Tab-separated table of C-alpha atoms and ligand atoms in Angstrom:
chain	number	residue	atom	x	y	z
R	1	MET	CA	0.103	-0.451	0.003
R	2	ALA	CA	2.785	2.139	0.962
R	3	GLN	CA	4.432	2.061	-2.414
R	4	LYS	CA	5.144	5.222	-3.014
R	5	PHE	CA	6.666	6.213	0.786
R	6	ASP	CA	8.658	3.227	-0.110
R	7	GLN	CA	10.414	4.303	-3.112
R	8	PHE	CA	10.601	7.903	-1.791
R	9	LYS	CA	12.495	5.963	1.111
R	10	THR	CA	15.338	3.507	-0.424
R	11	THR	CA	16.315	7.124	-2.601
R	12	ILE	CA	16.429	9.173	0.798
R	13	ASN	CA	18.854	6.732	2.670
R	14	GLU	CA	20.843	6.363	-0.787
R	15	ILE	CA	21.322	10.403	-0.954
R	16	SER	CA	21.651	10.207	2.655
R	17	ASP	CA	24.798	7.642	1.864
R	18	ILE	CA	26.130	9.809	-0.414
R	19	TYR	CA	26.600	12.859	1.841
R	20	ASN	CA	27.581	10.235	4.694
R	21	ALA	CA	30.293	9.467	2.104
R	22	ILE	CA	31.251	12.769	2.098
R	23	ALA	CA	31.212	13.698	5.580
R	24	LEU	CA	33.695	10.598	6.572
R	25	LEU	CA	35.704	11.958	3.707
R	26	SER	CA	35.503	15.748	5.323
R	27	TRP	CA	36.657	13.986	8.248
R	28	ASP	CA	39.942	12.765	6.823
R	29	GLN	CA	40.882	15.741	4.860
R	30	GLN	CA	40.796	17.787	8.094
R	31	VAL	CA	42.635	14.606	10.197
R	32	ASN	CA	44.754	12.216	8.134
R	33	MET	CA	45.138	13.327	4.852
R	34	PRO	CA	49.047	14.713	3.939
R	35	HIS	CA	49.212	18.349	2.043
R	36	GLY	CA	49.686	16.661	-1.291
R	37	GLY	CA	46.443	14.562	-1.246
R	38	SER	CA	44.100	18.714	-1.667
R	39	GLU	CA	44.200	18.332	-5.053
R	40	ASN	CA	42.682	14.535	-5.692
R	41	ARG	CA	39.777	14.982	-2.357
R	42	GLY	CA	39.197	18.230	-4.180
R	43	TYR	CA	37.969	15.727	-6.930
R	44	VAL	CA	35.870	13.542	-5.448
R	45	LEU	CA	34.645	15.484	-2.899
R	46	SER	CA	33.224	17.828	-5.779
R	47	THR	CA	31.895	14.436	-7.775
R	48	LEU	CA	29.869	13.276	-4.960
R	49	GLU	CA	28.587	16.952	-4.098
R	50	ARG	CA	27.433	17.328	-7.319
R	51	ILE	CA	25.919	13.704	-7.965
R	52	GLY	CA	24.111	14.656	-4.712
R	53	HIS	CA	22.200	17.817	-5.617
R	54	GLN	CA	21.712	16.197	-8.540
R	55	LYS	CA	19.583	13.650	-7.214
R	56	ILE	CA	17.716	15.869	-4.351
R	57	THR	CA	17.276	18.727	-6.986
R	58	SER	CA	15.713	16.053	-9.169
R	59	PRO	CA	11.935	16.886	-11.037
R	60	GLU	CA	11.322	12.534	-10.139
R	61	PHE	CA	12.370	13.148	-7.150
R	62	GLY	CA	9.865	16.393	-6.345
R	63	GLN	CA	7.106	13.571	-7.784
R	64	LEU	CA	8.320	10.801	-5.210
R	65	ILE	CA	8.338	13.295	-2.347
R	66	GLU	CA	4.462	14.157	-3.593
R	67	ASP	CA	3.118	10.847	-3.876
R	68	ALA	CA	4.801	9.757	-0.597
R	69	ALA	CA	3.080	12.957	1.009
R	70	GLN	CA	-0.678	11.581	-0.352
R	71	GLU	CA	-0.263	8.075	0.955
R	72	VAL	CA	1.325	9.550	4.993
R	73	SER	CA	-1.284	12.071	4.609
R	74	GLN	CA	-3.408	10.305	6.818
R	75	LEU	CA	-1.369	8.672	9.862
R	76	ASP	CA	0.081	10.317	12.701
R	77	PRO	CA	1.519	14.180	11.716
R	78	GLU	CA	4.005	13.021	14.410
R	79	SER	CA	4.945	10.058	13.070
R	80	ASP	CA	8.425	9.038	11.844
R	81	GLU	CA	6.114	8.661	8.336
R	82	ALA	CA	4.646	12.438	8.286
R	83	CYS	CA	7.598	14.636	9.464
R	84	LEU	CA	10.317	13.102	7.342
R	85	VAL	CA	7.843	13.684	4.136
R	86	LYS	CA	7.353	16.782	5.023
R	87	VAL	CA	10.239	18.044	6.324
R	88	ALA	CA	11.863	16.455	2.731
R	89	ARG	CA	9.215	18.295	0.883
R	90	ARG	CA	10.397	21.548	3.018
R	91	ASP	CA	14.033	21.154	1.937
R	92	TYR	CA	13.033	20.402	-1.331
R	93	CYS	CA	11.285	23.441	-1.163
R	94	LYS	CA	13.968	25.506	-1.092
R	95	ARG	CA	16.753	23.513	-3.236
R	96	ILE	CA	15.086	24.292	-6.158
R	97	LYS	CA	14.178	27.952	-5.553
R	98	VAL	CA	17.838	29.048	-5.799
R	99	PRO	CA	19.286	28.567	-9.584
R	100	ALA	CA	22.180	26.334	-10.609
R	101	ARG	CA	23.647	29.017	-11.794
R	102	TRP	CA	23.689	31.170	-8.132
R	103	VAL	CA	25.329	27.483	-6.863
R	104	VAL	CA	27.942	27.940	-8.993
R	105	GLU	CA	28.830	31.306	-8.809
R	106	ASN	CA	28.202	31.644	-4.903
R	107	ALA	CA	31.569	28.339	-5.165
R	108	GLN	CA	33.364	31.129	-7.115
R	109	VAL	CA	32.807	33.761	-5.171
R	110	THR	CA	33.246	31.768	-1.644
R	111	THR	CA	36.539	30.011	-2.319
R	112	ASN	CA	38.041	32.972	-3.265
R	113	ALA	CA	37.015	34.770	-0.465
R	114	GLN	CA	38.276	32.752	1.997
R	115	THR	CA	41.982	32.873	0.379
R	116	VAL	CA	41.871	36.738	0.013
R	117	TRP	CA	40.379	36.942	4.123
R	118	GLU	CA	42.896	34.254	5.316
R	119	GLU	CA	45.602	37.086	3.218
R	120	ALA	CA	43.835	39.527	4.681
R	121	LYS	CA	44.157	38.481	8.772
R	122	SER	CA	47.765	37.283	8.423
R	123	LYS	CA	48.529	41.418	7.101
R	124	SER	CA	45.299	42.717	9.216
R	125	ASP	CA	44.096	44.812	5.707
R	126	PHE	CA	40.778	45.001	5.569
R	127	GLY	CA	41.088	46.665	2.341
R	128	LEU	CA	42.042	43.891	1.056
R	129	PHE	CA	39.062	41.413	1.850
R	130	ARG	CA	36.540	44.017	1.692
R	131	PRO	CA	35.988	43.449	-2.248
R	132	ALA	CA	35.152	39.923	-1.593
R	133	LEU	CA	33.264	39.915	0.590
R	134	GLU	CA	30.828	43.135	-0.943
R	135	LYS	CA	30.878	39.606	-3.707
R	136	VAL	CA	29.355	38.193	-0.732
R	137	VAL	CA	26.724	40.231	0.229
R	138	ALA	CA	25.294	40.909	-3.144
R	139	LEU	CA	25.037	37.121	-3.405
R	140	LYS	CA	23.245	36.123	-0.203
R	141	ARG	CA	21.264	39.423	-1.280
R	142	GLU	CA	20.385	37.462	-4.463
R	143	TYR	CA	19.743	34.820	-2.694
R	144	ALA	CA	17.044	35.801	-0.137
R	145	SER	CA	15.270	36.896	-3.303
R	146	PHE	CA	14.518	33.491	-4.231
R	147	PHE	CA	11.850	33.269	-1.375
R	148	SER	CA	10.733	36.451	-1.391
R	149	PRO	CA	7.997	37.567	0.307
R	150	TYR	CA	9.444	37.629	3.307
R	151	GLU	CA	9.042	39.950	6.338
R	152	ARG	CA	12.795	41.021	6.777
R	153	ILE	CA	15.454	39.692	4.244
R	154	TYR	CA	17.934	38.385	6.753
R	155	ASP	CA	14.188	35.616	7.049
R	156	PRO	CA	15.388	33.086	4.805
R	157	LEU	CA	19.374	33.268	5.241
R	158	LEU	CA	18.451	32.684	9.398
R	159	ASP	CA	15.789	29.794	8.367
R	160	ASP	CA	18.871	27.732	6.798
R	161	PHE	CA	20.614	27.531	10.616
R	162	GLU	CA	17.053	27.570	12.288
R	163	PRO	CA	14.328	26.819	10.453
R	164	GLY	CA	11.076	28.447	10.740
R	165	MET	CA	12.615	30.825	12.852
R	166	LYS	CA	12.564	34.713	12.659
R	167	THR	CA	14.544	37.583	12.426
R	168	SER	CA	11.989	40.277	14.419
R	169	GLU	CA	12.265	36.944	17.332
R	170	VAL	CA	16.010	36.990	17.552
R	171	GLN	CA	15.882	40.661	17.920
R	172	ALA	CA	13.673	40.626	19.973
R	173	ILE	CA	15.159	37.799	22.431
R	174	PHE	CA	18.214	39.538	22.109
R	175	ASN	CA	16.902	42.658	23.051
R	176	VAL	CA	15.739	41.502	26.265
R	177	VAL	CA	19.664	40.577	27.375
R	178	ARG	CA	21.530	42.513	25.352
R	179	PRO	CA	21.171	45.342	28.268
R	180	GLU	CA	21.573	42.961	31.003
R	181	GLN	CA	24.973	41.784	29.933
R	182	VAL	CA	25.714	44.831	29.414
R	183	ALA	CA	25.105	45.530	32.853
R	184	LEU	CA	26.702	42.217	34.315
R	185	ILE	CA	29.974	42.982	32.633
R	186	LYS	CA	30.139	47.360	33.519
R	187	ALA	CA	29.472	45.200	36.919
R	188	ILE	CA	32.050	42.667	37.451
R	189	ALA	CA	34.930	45.434	35.435
R	190	GLY	CA	33.928	47.209	39.491
R	191	ARG	CA	35.067	43.833	41.084
R	192	PRO	CA	38.922	43.288	41.555
R	193	GLU	CA	40.564	40.615	39.068
R	194	ILE	CA	40.614	36.619	39.679
R	195	ASP	CA	43.496	35.638	39.855
R	196	ASP	CA	43.738	32.517	37.083
R	197	THR	CA	47.848	32.537	36.826
R	198	PHE	CA	48.114	28.684	37.713
R	199	LEU	CA	46.295	28.440	34.109
R	200	HIS	CA	48.188	29.538	32.025
R	201	VAL	CA	52.189	27.358	33.478
R	202	PRO	CA	52.870	24.578	30.877
R	203	TYR	CA	50.476	21.642	31.058
R	204	ASP	CA	51.653	18.432	29.391
R	205	GLU	CA	49.077	17.517	26.330
R	206	LYS	CA	49.052	13.287	26.715
R	207	ALA	CA	47.690	14.476	30.539
R	208	GLU	CA	45.429	16.488	29.449
R	209	TRP	CA	43.645	14.392	26.474
R	210	ASP	CA	44.382	11.051	28.841
R	211	PHE	CA	41.579	13.482	31.527
R	212	GLY	CA	39.686	14.787	28.985
R	213	GLU	CA	38.625	11.296	27.837
R	214	ASP	CA	37.574	10.333	31.287
R	215	VAL	CA	35.255	12.832	31.555
R	216	ILE	CA	33.835	12.690	28.898
R	217	THR	CA	33.931	8.395	29.362
R	218	PHE	CA	31.499	9.425	33.252
R	219	PHE	CA	28.742	11.595	30.907
R	220	GLY	CA	28.423	8.754	28.539
R	221	TYR	CA	30.325	9.644	25.164
R	222	ASP	CA	29.475	5.926	23.933
R	223	TRP	CA	33.101	4.944	22.533
R	224	ASP	CA	32.470	1.903	20.782
R	225	ARG	CA	30.647	4.776	18.655
R	226	GLY	CA	32.937	7.393	18.392
R	227	ARG	CA	36.386	8.287	18.654
R	228	GLN	CA	38.116	11.517	19.368
R	229	ASP	CA	41.705	12.735	17.594
R	230	LYS	CA	43.797	15.975	16.782
R	231	SER	CA	42.694	18.432	14.510
R	232	VAL	CA	43.247	22.510	13.273
R	233	HIS	CA	39.887	23.078	14.863
R	234	PRO	CA	37.958	20.714	16.663
R	235	PHE	CA	34.102	19.857	15.843
R	236	THR	CA	32.614	16.831	15.692
R	237	GLN	CA	31.446	14.610	12.693
R	238	SER	CA	28.745	11.760	12.204
R	239	PHE	CA	28.265	9.315	9.671
R	240	GLY	CA	25.632	7.257	11.179
R	241	THR	CA	24.855	6.660	15.413
R	242	GLY	CA	26.566	4.002	15.294
R	243	ASP	CA	29.520	6.293	14.249
R	244	VAL	CA	29.951	10.272	15.205
R	245	ARG	CA	33.750	11.325	16.247
R	246	ILE	CA	35.388	14.565	17.702
R	247	THR	CA	37.972	16.798	17.259
R	248	THR	CA	40.548	18.414	20.119
R	249	ARG	CA	43.497	20.687	19.687
R	250	PHE	CA	45.844	21.525	22.270
R	251	ASP	CA	46.943	25.538	23.150
R	252	PRO	CA	49.819	25.763	25.026
R	253	GLU	CA	49.177	29.007	25.930
R	254	ARG	CA	45.177	28.295	26.894
R	255	ALA	CA	46.430	24.953	28.120
R	256	VAL	CA	42.835	23.962	29.922
R	257	SER	CA	40.873	24.874	27.208
R	258	LEU	CA	42.318	21.038	25.466
R	259	LEU	CA	39.300	20.204	28.152
R	260	PHE	CA	36.715	22.294	27.668
R	261	SER	CA	36.643	21.614	24.107
R	262	THR	CA	36.495	17.898	24.516
R	263	MET	CA	33.300	18.867	27.227
R	264	HIS	CA	32.184	20.550	23.599
R	265	GLU	CA	33.025	18.168	20.880
R	266	SER	CA	30.921	15.318	23.260
R	267	GLY	CA	28.035	17.437	23.793
R	268	HIS	CA	27.689	17.554	20.137
R	269	ALA	CA	28.348	13.996	19.662
R	270	MET	CA	25.991	12.525	22.676
R	271	TYR	CA	23.112	14.330	21.047
R	272	ASP	CA	23.781	13.073	17.176
R	273	GLN	CA	24.747	9.531	19.151
R	274	GLY	CA	21.277	9.592	20.239
R	275	PHE	CA	19.039	10.450	17.698
R	276	ASP	CA	15.965	7.073	17.072
R	277	LYS	CA	17.683	4.240	15.371
R	278	SER	CA	15.059	4.196	12.744
R	279	LEU	CA	15.757	8.023	11.574
R	280	GLN	CA	18.557	6.670	10.207
R	281	ARG	CA	19.973	7.328	6.472
R	282	THR	CA	17.394	10.190	6.649
R	283	PRO	CA	17.463	14.249	6.990
R	284	LEU	CA	15.669	13.486	10.023
R	285	SER	CA	18.745	12.085	11.672
R	286	THR	CA	20.923	15.452	12.957
R	287	GLY	CA	20.079	17.893	15.207
R	288	ALA	CA	16.637	20.081	15.311
R	289	SER	CA	18.785	22.947	14.539
R	290	MET	CA	22.343	24.561	14.826
R	291	ALA	CA	21.333	26.798	18.516
R	292	VAL	CA	19.615	23.221	19.715
R	293	HIS	CA	23.220	21.252	18.991
R	294	GLU	CA	25.099	24.375	20.828
R	295	SER	CA	22.583	23.854	23.383
R	296	GLN	CA	24.069	19.937	24.086
R	297	SER	CA	27.469	21.180	23.302
R	298	ARG	CA	27.432	24.673	25.904
R	299	MET	CA	25.562	22.376	28.209
R	300	TRP	CA	28.275	19.530	28.843
R	301	GLU	CA	30.517	22.484	28.389
R	302	ASN	CA	29.234	25.085	30.942
R	303	LEU	CA	27.063	24.261	33.005
R	304	VAL	CA	27.978	20.863	33.887
R	305	GLY	CA	31.846	21.850	33.243
R	306	ARG	CA	32.366	24.903	34.745
R	307	SER	CA	30.719	24.339	37.565
R	308	MET	CA	30.908	23.608	41.232
R	309	PRO	CA	29.305	19.742	41.583
R	310	PHE	CA	31.595	18.347	38.963
R	311	TRP	CA	34.681	20.556	40.206
R	312	LYS	CA	34.262	18.344	43.598
R	313	PHE	CA	33.919	15.068	42.273
R	314	PHE	CA	36.537	15.546	39.660
R	315	TYR	CA	39.190	18.616	41.164
R	316	PRO	CA	40.728	15.495	43.382
R	317	ARG	CA	42.127	14.311	40.219
R	318	LEU	CA	42.468	16.756	38.353
R	319	GLN	CA	45.407	18.012	40.929
R	320	ALA	CA	46.243	14.390	41.611
R	321	ARG	CA	47.244	14.416	37.401
R	322	PHE	CA	49.249	17.950	37.670
R	323	PRO	CA	50.746	17.812	40.997
R	324	GLY	CA	52.944	20.362	40.078
R	325	GLN	CA	50.538	23.028	38.471
R	326	LEU	CA	47.716	22.847	40.112
R	327	GLY	CA	48.835	20.946	43.761
R	328	LYS	CA	48.791	24.431	46.114
R	329	VAL	CA	45.526	25.922	44.202
R	330	ASP	CA	42.760	25.469	46.236
R	331	LEU	CA	39.689	23.984	44.657
R	332	ASP	CA	37.636	27.730	45.581
R	333	THR	CA	40.312	28.842	43.904
R	334	PHE	CA	39.926	27.332	40.840
R	335	TYR	CA	36.725	27.005	39.877
R	336	ARG	CA	36.595	30.988	40.625
R	337	GLY	CA	40.170	30.662	37.425
R	338	ILE	CA	37.766	28.812	34.730
R	339	ASN	CA	35.321	30.678	35.412
R	340	LYS	CA	36.551	34.459	35.344
R	341	VAL	CA	35.116	37.362	32.798
R	342	GLU	CA	37.511	39.918	31.306
R	343	PRO	CA	36.159	41.005	27.702
R	344	SER	CA	38.188	39.748	25.018
R	345	LEU	CA	39.075	41.125	21.650
R	346	ILE	CA	38.149	37.249	20.580
R	347	ARG	CA	35.134	35.764	19.969
R	348	VAL	CA	35.721	32.092	20.442
R	349	GLU	CA	38.531	32.533	23.597
R	350	ALA	CA	35.165	34.754	25.145
R	351	ASP	CA	33.939	33.529	28.570
R	352	GLU	CA	30.651	33.303	29.699
R	353	ALA	CA	29.363	36.254	30.714
R	354	THR	CA	30.717	38.116	27.425
R	355	TYR	CA	29.706	36.002	24.822
R	356	ASN	CA	26.905	36.324	23.528
R	357	LEU	CA	27.967	40.625	23.377
R	358	HIS	CA	30.674	39.100	20.279
R	359	ILE	CA	27.701	37.459	18.568
R	360	MET	CA	25.382	40.622	18.979
R	361	LEU	CA	27.262	42.274	17.574
R	362	ARG	CA	27.905	40.734	14.782
R	363	LEU	CA	24.161	40.001	14.032
R	364	GLU	CA	22.943	43.663	13.902
R	365	MET	CA	25.901	43.857	11.120
R	366	GLU	CA	24.271	41.378	9.044
R	367	ILE	CA	21.537	41.906	9.883
R	368	GLY	CA	22.715	46.035	8.479
R	369	LEU	CA	24.352	45.014	5.313
R	370	LEU	CA	21.559	43.039	4.397
R	371	GLU	CA	19.143	45.488	4.427
R	372	GLY	CA	20.823	48.346	3.002
R	373	ALA	CA	21.433	50.042	6.490
R	374	LEU	CA	25.133	49.635	6.363
R	375	GLU	CA	28.072	49.184	3.852
R	376	VAL	CA	30.782	47.011	3.966
R	377	LYS	CA	33.163	49.770	3.523
R	378	ASP	CA	32.450	50.843	6.825
R	379	LEU	CA	32.075	47.522	8.380
R	380	PRO	CA	36.093	48.135	10.658
R	381	GLU	CA	34.381	51.326	11.911
R	382	VAL	CA	30.605	50.004	13.134
R	383	TRP	CA	32.871	47.407	14.724
R	384	ASN	CA	35.201	49.029	16.622
R	385	VAL	CA	32.088	51.267	18.125
R	386	HIS	CA	30.055	47.947	18.386
R	387	MET	CA	32.985	45.821	20.760
R	388	GLN	CA	33.161	49.509	22.513
R	389	ASP	CA	29.499	50.178	23.149
R	390	TYR	CA	29.202	46.634	24.072
R	391	LEU	CA	32.620	45.582	26.147
R	392	GLY	CA	33.850	48.128	26.517
R	393	ILE	CA	37.340	47.298	24.575
R	394	ALA	CA	37.934	48.118	20.932
R	395	PRO	CA	40.847	46.252	19.135
R	396	SER	CA	44.273	47.773	17.761
R	397	ASN	CA	44.010	46.458	13.971
R	398	ASP	CA	41.271	44.528	11.686
R	399	SER	CA	43.174	40.520	12.520
R	400	LEU	CA	41.474	41.371	15.837
R	401	GLY	CA	38.685	43.132	14.659
R	402	VAL	CA	36.369	42.620	11.619
R	403	LEU	CA	38.933	39.523	10.359
R	404	GLN	CA	38.625	37.396	13.105
R	405	ASP	CA	36.189	35.072	11.944
R	406	VAL	CA	35.839	32.693	9.019
R	407	HIS	CA	32.526	32.303	8.532
R	408	TRP	CA	31.602	35.512	6.068
R	409	SER	CA	35.173	34.490	4.224
R	410	TRP	CA	32.693	30.641	3.883
R	411	GLY	CA	29.191	33.148	2.423
R	412	MET	CA	27.506	31.780	5.935
R	413	ILE	CA	25.726	35.197	6.549
R	414	GLY	CA	22.557	33.705	9.315
R	415	TYR	CA	25.138	30.999	11.679
R	416	PHE	CA	26.494	33.387	14.093
R	417	PRO	CA	23.136	33.889	16.172
R	418	THR	CA	22.574	29.854	16.473
R	419	TYR	CA	25.689	30.585	18.153
R	420	ALA	CA	23.823	32.544	21.313
R	421	LEU	CA	20.612	30.969	21.343
R	422	GLY	CA	22.373	28.094	22.060
R	423	ASN	CA	23.785	29.479	25.159
R	424	LEU	CA	19.894	30.368	26.168
R	425	VAL	CA	17.829	27.177	25.283
R	426	SER	CA	20.602	25.078	27.371
R	427	VAL	CA	20.031	26.690	30.068
R	428	GLN	CA	16.141	26.885	29.493
R	429	LEU	CA	16.525	23.591	29.373
R	430	TRP	CA	18.218	22.979	32.142
R	431	GLU	CA	16.064	24.322	34.489
R	432	ALA	CA	13.492	22.334	33.115
R	433	MET	CA	15.678	18.950	33.471
R	434	LEU	CA	16.316	20.668	37.242
R	435	LYS	CA	12.182	19.681	37.949
R	436	ASP	CA	12.580	16.030	37.306
R	437	ILE	CA	15.882	15.815	38.926
R	438	PRO	CA	15.880	18.293	41.890
R	439	ASP	CA	19.170	16.054	43.218
R	440	ILE	CA	21.248	16.453	39.408
R	441	TYR	CA	23.908	18.633	41.859
R	442	GLU	CA	24.379	15.326	44.938
R	443	GLN	CA	24.540	13.639	41.548
R	444	PHE	CA	27.457	15.398	39.947
R	445	GLU	CA	29.263	15.711	43.034
R	446	ARG	CA	29.353	11.761	42.908
R	447	GLY	CA	30.455	11.383	39.122
R	448	GLU	CA	27.354	10.129	38.078
R	449	PHE	CA	26.139	12.239	34.905
R	450	LEU	CA	24.174	9.512	33.484
R	451	SER	CA	20.494	11.432	34.699
R	452	LEU	CA	21.823	14.085	32.398
R	453	LEU	CA	21.761	12.085	29.157
R	454	LYS	CA	18.452	9.987	29.976
R	455	TRP	CA	16.198	12.986	29.959
R	456	MET	CA	18.187	15.078	27.162
R	457	GLY	CA	18.363	11.861	24.917
R	458	GLU	CA	14.663	11.226	25.979
R	459	LYS	CA	13.185	15.024	25.805
R	460	ILE	CA	15.590	16.281	22.877
R	461	HIS	CA	18.701	13.729	21.395
R	462	ARG	CA	15.861	11.449	20.022
R	463	HIS	CA	13.860	13.261	17.946
R	464	GLY	CA	16.823	14.383	15.668
R	465	ALA	CA	15.106	17.270	13.335
R	466	LYS	CA	11.449	15.592	13.096
R	467	PHE	CA	10.181	19.662	14.959
R	468	GLU	CA	11.077	22.650	14.357
R	469	PRO	CA	14.089	23.863	16.589
R	470	GLN	CA	11.046	26.252	18.119
R	471	GLU	CA	8.380	23.354	18.718
R	472	LEU	CA	10.844	21.221	19.927
R	473	ILE	CA	11.674	23.485	22.788
R	474	GLN	CA	8.150	24.685	24.066
R	475	LYS	CA	7.354	20.078	24.450
R	476	ALA	CA	10.949	19.889	26.731
R	477	THR	CA	10.304	22.813	28.216
R	478	GLY	CA	6.363	24.235	27.874
R	479	SER	CA	7.901	27.638	26.380
R	480	LYS	CA	9.382	28.866	23.165
R	481	ILE	CA	13.208	30.207	23.188
R	482	ASP	CA	12.988	32.491	26.140
R	483	PRO	CA	16.069	34.332	27.420
R	484	GLN	CA	14.533	34.645	31.340
R	485	PRO	CA	16.187	31.558	32.496
R	486	TYR	CA	19.624	32.459	31.141
R	487	LEU	CA	19.996	35.998	32.495
R	488	ARG	CA	18.659	34.359	36.139
R	489	TYR	CA	22.431	32.024	35.561
R	490	LEU	CA	24.267	34.461	34.855
R	491	LYS	CA	23.116	36.826	37.812
R	492	ASN	CA	23.109	34.218	40.296
R	493	LYS	CA	26.751	32.500	38.880
R	494	TYR	CA	28.574	35.644	38.651
R	495	GLY	CA	26.283	37.406	42.091
R	496	GLU	CA	28.006	34.127	43.733
R	497	ILE	CA	31.731	34.812	42.469
R	498	TYR	CA	31.950	38.213	41.918
R	499	HIS	CA	30.134	39.343	45.451
R	500	LEU	CA	27.541	41.373	43.284
Y	1	ZN	ZN1	29.521	23.950	18.977
């Protein structure tokens, strides 16, 4: 009876296999491949990408989706089958609106922009990057036009990362968060500086690495379905729930950052390991959105990994591994050190209290560029003014300012807000979890973390991408994305650490 649906499912499984092969080749490129392999790897990847793209945009596939939709129309709309058809149809309709010549031009422009960005960043010369970025912005404006009518030109770009989310919703949330976070940082700046010198002495890489692996084993990262390797930028890559790999990096200047990066990536990975098996080899076997994904990584990194109950259990173990560095540092001093707040220029090094402000600054600029209120040539100046307003500091050169992130050269405009939304969602889920598991902190102090993973698995992970992010968060917490839990968390935590 469900003959068309089966045919549709077979096709979508094949497409998923192609994209998993691409993912594996990209993982290998970043982890194992010798330098000389890049030319050939480029050919292999672009051939596979082309085959995948042909399949997912073909009229035959479009017809299959429509036929399958008819067959599942009587099913529960929350069934796997109905959700799969719904998501496949949404993605298909978006893809076929974008003409092939735009895809080709975008690939050329962004490949060039990345090369130019690298040079501009190393020379700290925004002027070099400006023409390339102007082309990227023009292409993004054109991309948005394929989806008109829209409420705001930024909506179609945001939708690629946060399905269903509107620019006005994000701005309304950020408008609540921004003044509170700016005020918090000002209050902290008036307090004595925290001593964290013990974090900036040499640590042994292997010992750090082993400790990080121990920690995420306690969290519940499944090594039978994963592994950890080294890469330039830490990332998580999944090839199906049975194989979800993470990477990390060691920075001698900031040795413990390896530990937090391992915890962060394990959060992404445990999400990917937790999708229901029935969703395998389909576009539902992925996170609900970038923000929901980031909520999981930030939760393990910050709400767990920078919390006192976690360190009550793990700190004696860390001290035992690093007696020279930490033997004389007591738990309270260590805890305050890893939670030190210090406005800084670089987003990826920002602490919990300042991080979102880095994002809000980028969002306002991206919207300005898209809506025409801001020109690319004015970015460095506007950047510096915003940094001063939000964080009270300004970069001395563009490399430490407007040129620091690679995203715009990749053409990734619309992505940044998901980082800050992820922070908000992490605490919103946390508050909901606390109602169900009121003794979670006592569990952490005993080294027990599995009930947290189980709760997230039940409420978030197993659903994969069946629901749009706002719908999923509503189901798990009773409301859509709400900034209040996050603001409460920041004020409590830093009020205590800084005696505000
Ligand atoms: Zn992340």
